[in-house]
Amino acid sequence: DGVNINRNFDFDFIHDVKHPCKPNYQGLKPFSERESIAIRDVVQQYQPLAAMSYHAWATNEENPVIMYPYASDFEHTMPTEDLERFKSWGETLLGGDAERAA
């Protein structure tokens, strides 16, 4: 139905894209899609300490990137130790390129 699953979660949800044919359409409400419900349920059941998501949309094999949540107005309050750990993982995944891991 055109919902961008990356935007269908109950975090900084803003229903600003009204047309389901637009690439950033987030759905009518958070967790309106089976896929986002499944991810929510797994996270609630297993309560992981961390998760990392790799998106290929803005990348190619020669220039992969790892990004913070797109278009989020949320003030990033990740503890410094966790932030450094994520940056290190990202740098490792990107073959040692700290510029693309931040």
PDB file of C-alpha atoms in Angstrom:
ATOM      1  CA  ASP A   1       0.000   0.000   0.000  1.00  0.00           C
ATOM      2  CA  GLY A   2       2.981   2.338  -0.412  1.00  0.00           C
ATOM      3  CA  VAL A   3       4.036   2.707   3.236  1.00  0.00           C
ATOM      4  CA  ASN A   4       7.742   3.308   3.856  1.00  0.00           C
ATOM      5  CA  ILE A   5       8.301   0.854   6.717  1.00  0.00           C
ATOM      6  CA  ASN A   6      11.315   2.840   7.979  1.00  0.00           C
ATOM      7  CA  ARG A   7       8.892   5.647   8.879  1.00  0.00           C
ATOM      8  CA  ASN A   8       6.082   3.509  10.339  1.00  0.00           C
ATOM      9  CA  PHE A   9       7.282   3.376  13.944  1.00  0.00           C
ATOM     10  CA  ASP A  10       6.111   5.215  17.060  1.00  0.00           C
ATOM     11  CA  PHE A  11       9.226   7.374  17.329  1.00  0.00           C
ATOM     12  CA  ASP A  12       9.114  10.949  16.113  1.00  0.00           C
ATOM     13  CA  PHE A  13       6.113   9.945  13.956  1.00  0.00           C
ATOM     14  CA  ILE A  14       4.855  12.881  11.927  1.00  0.00           C
ATOM     15  CA  HIS A  15       1.976  12.330   9.521  1.00  0.00           C
ATOM     16  CA  ASP A  16       3.102  14.957   7.043  1.00  0.00           C
ATOM     17  CA  VAL A  17       3.158  12.939   3.796  1.00  0.00           C
ATOM     18  CA  LYS A  18      -0.477  12.328   2.874  1.00  0.00           C
ATOM     19  CA  HIS A  19      -0.180  10.501  -0.461  1.00  0.00           C
ATOM     20  CA  PRO A  20       0.647   6.754  -0.344  1.00  0.00           C
ATOM     21  CA  CYS A  21       2.490   6.935  -3.674  1.00  0.00           C
ATOM     22  CA  LYS A  22       5.144   9.254  -2.246  1.00  0.00           C
ATOM     23  CA  PRO A  23       8.415   7.530  -1.238  1.00  0.00           C
ATOM     24  CA  ASN A  24       8.343   9.001   2.300  1.00  0.00           C
ATOM     25  CA  TYR A  25       4.731   8.032   3.069  1.00  0.00           C
ATOM     26  CA  GLN A  26       4.729   6.867   6.700  1.00  0.00           C
ATOM     27  CA  GLY A  27       1.207   5.416   6.864  1.00  0.00           C
ATOM     28  CA  LEU A  28      -1.830   6.712   8.713  1.00  0.00           C
ATOM     29  CA  LYS A  29      -0.468   5.840  12.152  1.00  0.00           C
ATOM     30  CA  PRO A  30       2.539   4.141  13.752  1.00  0.00           C
ATOM     31  CA  PHE A  31       2.572   0.354  13.420  1.00  0.00           C
ATOM     32  CA  SER A  32      -0.124   0.286  10.758  1.00  0.00           C
ATOM     33  CA  GLU A  33       1.846  -2.343   8.812  1.00  0.00           C
ATOM     34  CA  ARG A  34       2.495  -6.024   9.553  1.00  0.00           C
ATOM     35  CA  GLU A  35       6.248  -5.591   9.091  1.00  0.00           C
ATOM     36  CA  SER A  36       6.607  -2.783  11.637  1.00  0.00           C
ATOM     37  CA  ILE A  37       4.321  -4.663  14.055  1.00  0.00           C
ATOM     38  CA  ALA A  38       6.543  -7.756  13.729  1.00  0.00           C
ATOM     39  CA  ILE A  39       9.691  -5.736  14.470  1.00  0.00           C
ATOM     40  CA  ARG A  40       8.002  -4.044  17.448  1.00  0.00           C
ATOM     41  CA  ASP A  41       6.896  -7.407  18.854  1.00  0.00           C
ATOM     42  CA  VAL A  42      10.374  -8.959  18.519  1.00  0.00           C
ATOM     43  CA  VAL A  43      11.957  -5.951  20.257  1.00  0.00           C
ATOM     44  CA  GLN A  44       9.386  -6.091  23.076  1.00  0.00           C
ATOM     45  CA  GLN A  45       9.857  -9.843  23.514  1.00  0.00           C
ATOM     46  CA  TYR A  46      13.667  -9.992  23.439  1.00  0.00           C
ATOM     47  CA  GLN A  47      14.529  -6.460  24.640  1.00  0.00           C
ATOM     48  CA  PRO A  48      17.872  -6.164  22.817  1.00  0.00           C
ATOM     49  CA  LEU A  49      20.496  -3.839  24.254  1.00  0.00           C
ATOM     50  CA  ALA A  50      21.260  -2.373  20.833  1.00  0.00           C
ATOM     51  CA  ALA A  51      20.257  -2.585  17.198  1.00  0.00           C
ATOM     52  CA  MET A  52      21.854  -1.288  14.029  1.00  0.00           C
ATOM     53  CA  SER A  53      20.141  -0.854  10.690  1.00  0.00           C
ATOM     54  CA  TYR A  54      21.937  -0.662   7.348  1.00  0.00           C
ATOM     55  CA  HIS A  55      20.115   1.119   4.535  1.00  0.00           C
ATOM     56  CA  ALA A  56      21.195   0.704   0.937  1.00  0.00           C
ATOM     57  CA  TRP A  57      19.006   3.499  -0.503  1.00  0.00           C
ATOM     58  CA  ALA A  58      21.619   6.257  -0.526  1.00  0.00           C
ATOM     59  CA  THR A  59      24.570   3.985  -1.095  1.00  0.00           C
ATOM     60  CA  ASN A  60      26.309   1.824  -3.602  1.00  0.00           C
ATOM     61  CA  GLU A  61      29.034  -0.794  -3.259  1.00  0.00           C
ATOM     62  CA  GLU A  62      31.770   1.814  -3.631  1.00  0.00           C
ATOM     63  CA  ASN A  63      30.279   4.328  -1.190  1.00  0.00           C
ATOM     64  CA  PRO A  64      28.197   2.758   1.619  1.00  0.00           C
ATOM     65  CA  VAL A  65      27.128   4.927   4.555  1.00  0.00           C
ATOM     66  CA  ILE A  66      25.595   4.378   7.975  1.00  0.00           C
ATOM     67  CA  MET A  67      23.263   7.183   9.031  1.00  0.00           C
ATOM     68  CA  TYR A  68      21.331   8.446  12.030  1.00  0.00           C
ATOM     69  CA  PRO A  69      17.529   8.352  11.689  1.00  0.00           C
ATOM     70  CA  TYR A  70      16.559  10.389   8.639  1.00  0.00           C
ATOM     71  CA  ALA A  71      14.539  13.565   9.139  1.00  0.00           C
ATOM     72  CA  SER A  72      14.275  13.114  12.888  1.00  0.00           C
ATOM     73  CA  ASP A  73      13.951  16.257  14.993  1.00  0.00           C
ATOM     74  CA  PHE A  74      14.649  14.221  18.126  1.00  0.00           C
ATOM     75  CA  GLU A  75      17.605  15.467  20.140  1.00  0.00           C
ATOM     76  CA  HIS A  76      20.161  12.655  20.118  1.00  0.00           C
ATOM     77  CA  THR A  77      20.792  11.771  23.749  1.00  0.00           C
ATOM     78  CA  MET A  78      22.625   8.493  23.265  1.00  0.00           C
ATOM     79  CA  PRO A  79      25.160   8.040  26.078  1.00  0.00           C
ATOM     80  CA  THR A  80      28.667   8.964  24.898  1.00  0.00           C
ATOM     81  CA  GLU A  81      30.010   5.446  25.479  1.00  0.00           C
ATOM     82  CA  ASP A  82      27.231   3.939  23.337  1.00  0.00           C
ATOM     83  CA  LEU A  83      27.696   6.571  20.632  1.00  0.00           C
ATOM     84  CA  GLU A  84      31.418   5.814  20.440  1.00  0.00           C
ATOM     85  CA  ARG A  85      30.673   2.080  20.278  1.00  0.00           C
ATOM     86  CA  PHE A  86      28.233   2.580  17.379  1.00  0.00           C
ATOM     87  CA  LYS A  87      30.719   4.799  15.546  1.00  0.00           C
ATOM     88  CA  SER A  88      33.375   2.113  15.968  1.00  0.00           C
ATOM     89  CA  TRP A  89      31.053  -0.601  14.632  1.00  0.00           C
ATOM     90  CA  GLY A  90      30.103   1.610  11.711  1.00  0.00           C
ATOM     91  CA  GLU A  91      33.732   2.356  10.925  1.00  0.00           C
ATOM     92  CA  THR A  92      34.512  -1.370  11.000  1.00  0.00           C
ATOM     93  CA  LEU A  93      31.592  -2.153   8.705  1.00  0.00           C
ATOM     94  CA  LEU A  94      32.738   0.561   6.316  1.00  0.00           C
ATOM     95  CA  GLY A  95      36.315  -0.673   6.132  1.00  0.00           C
ATOM     96  CA  GLY A  96      37.846   1.886   8.487  1.00  0.00           C
ATOM     97  CA  ASP A  97      36.316   5.053   7.004  1.00  0.00           C
ATOM     98  CA  ALA A  98      35.296   7.168  10.021  1.00  0.00           C
ATOM     99  CA  GLU A  99      33.954   9.974   7.783  1.00  0.00           C
ATOM    100  CA  ARG A 100      31.130   7.770   6.484  1.00  0.00           C
ATOM    101  CA  ALA A 101      30.409   6.124   9.850  1.00  0.00           C
ATOM    102  CA  ALA A 102      29.435   9.299  11.720  1.00  0.00           C
TER     103      ALA A 102
END
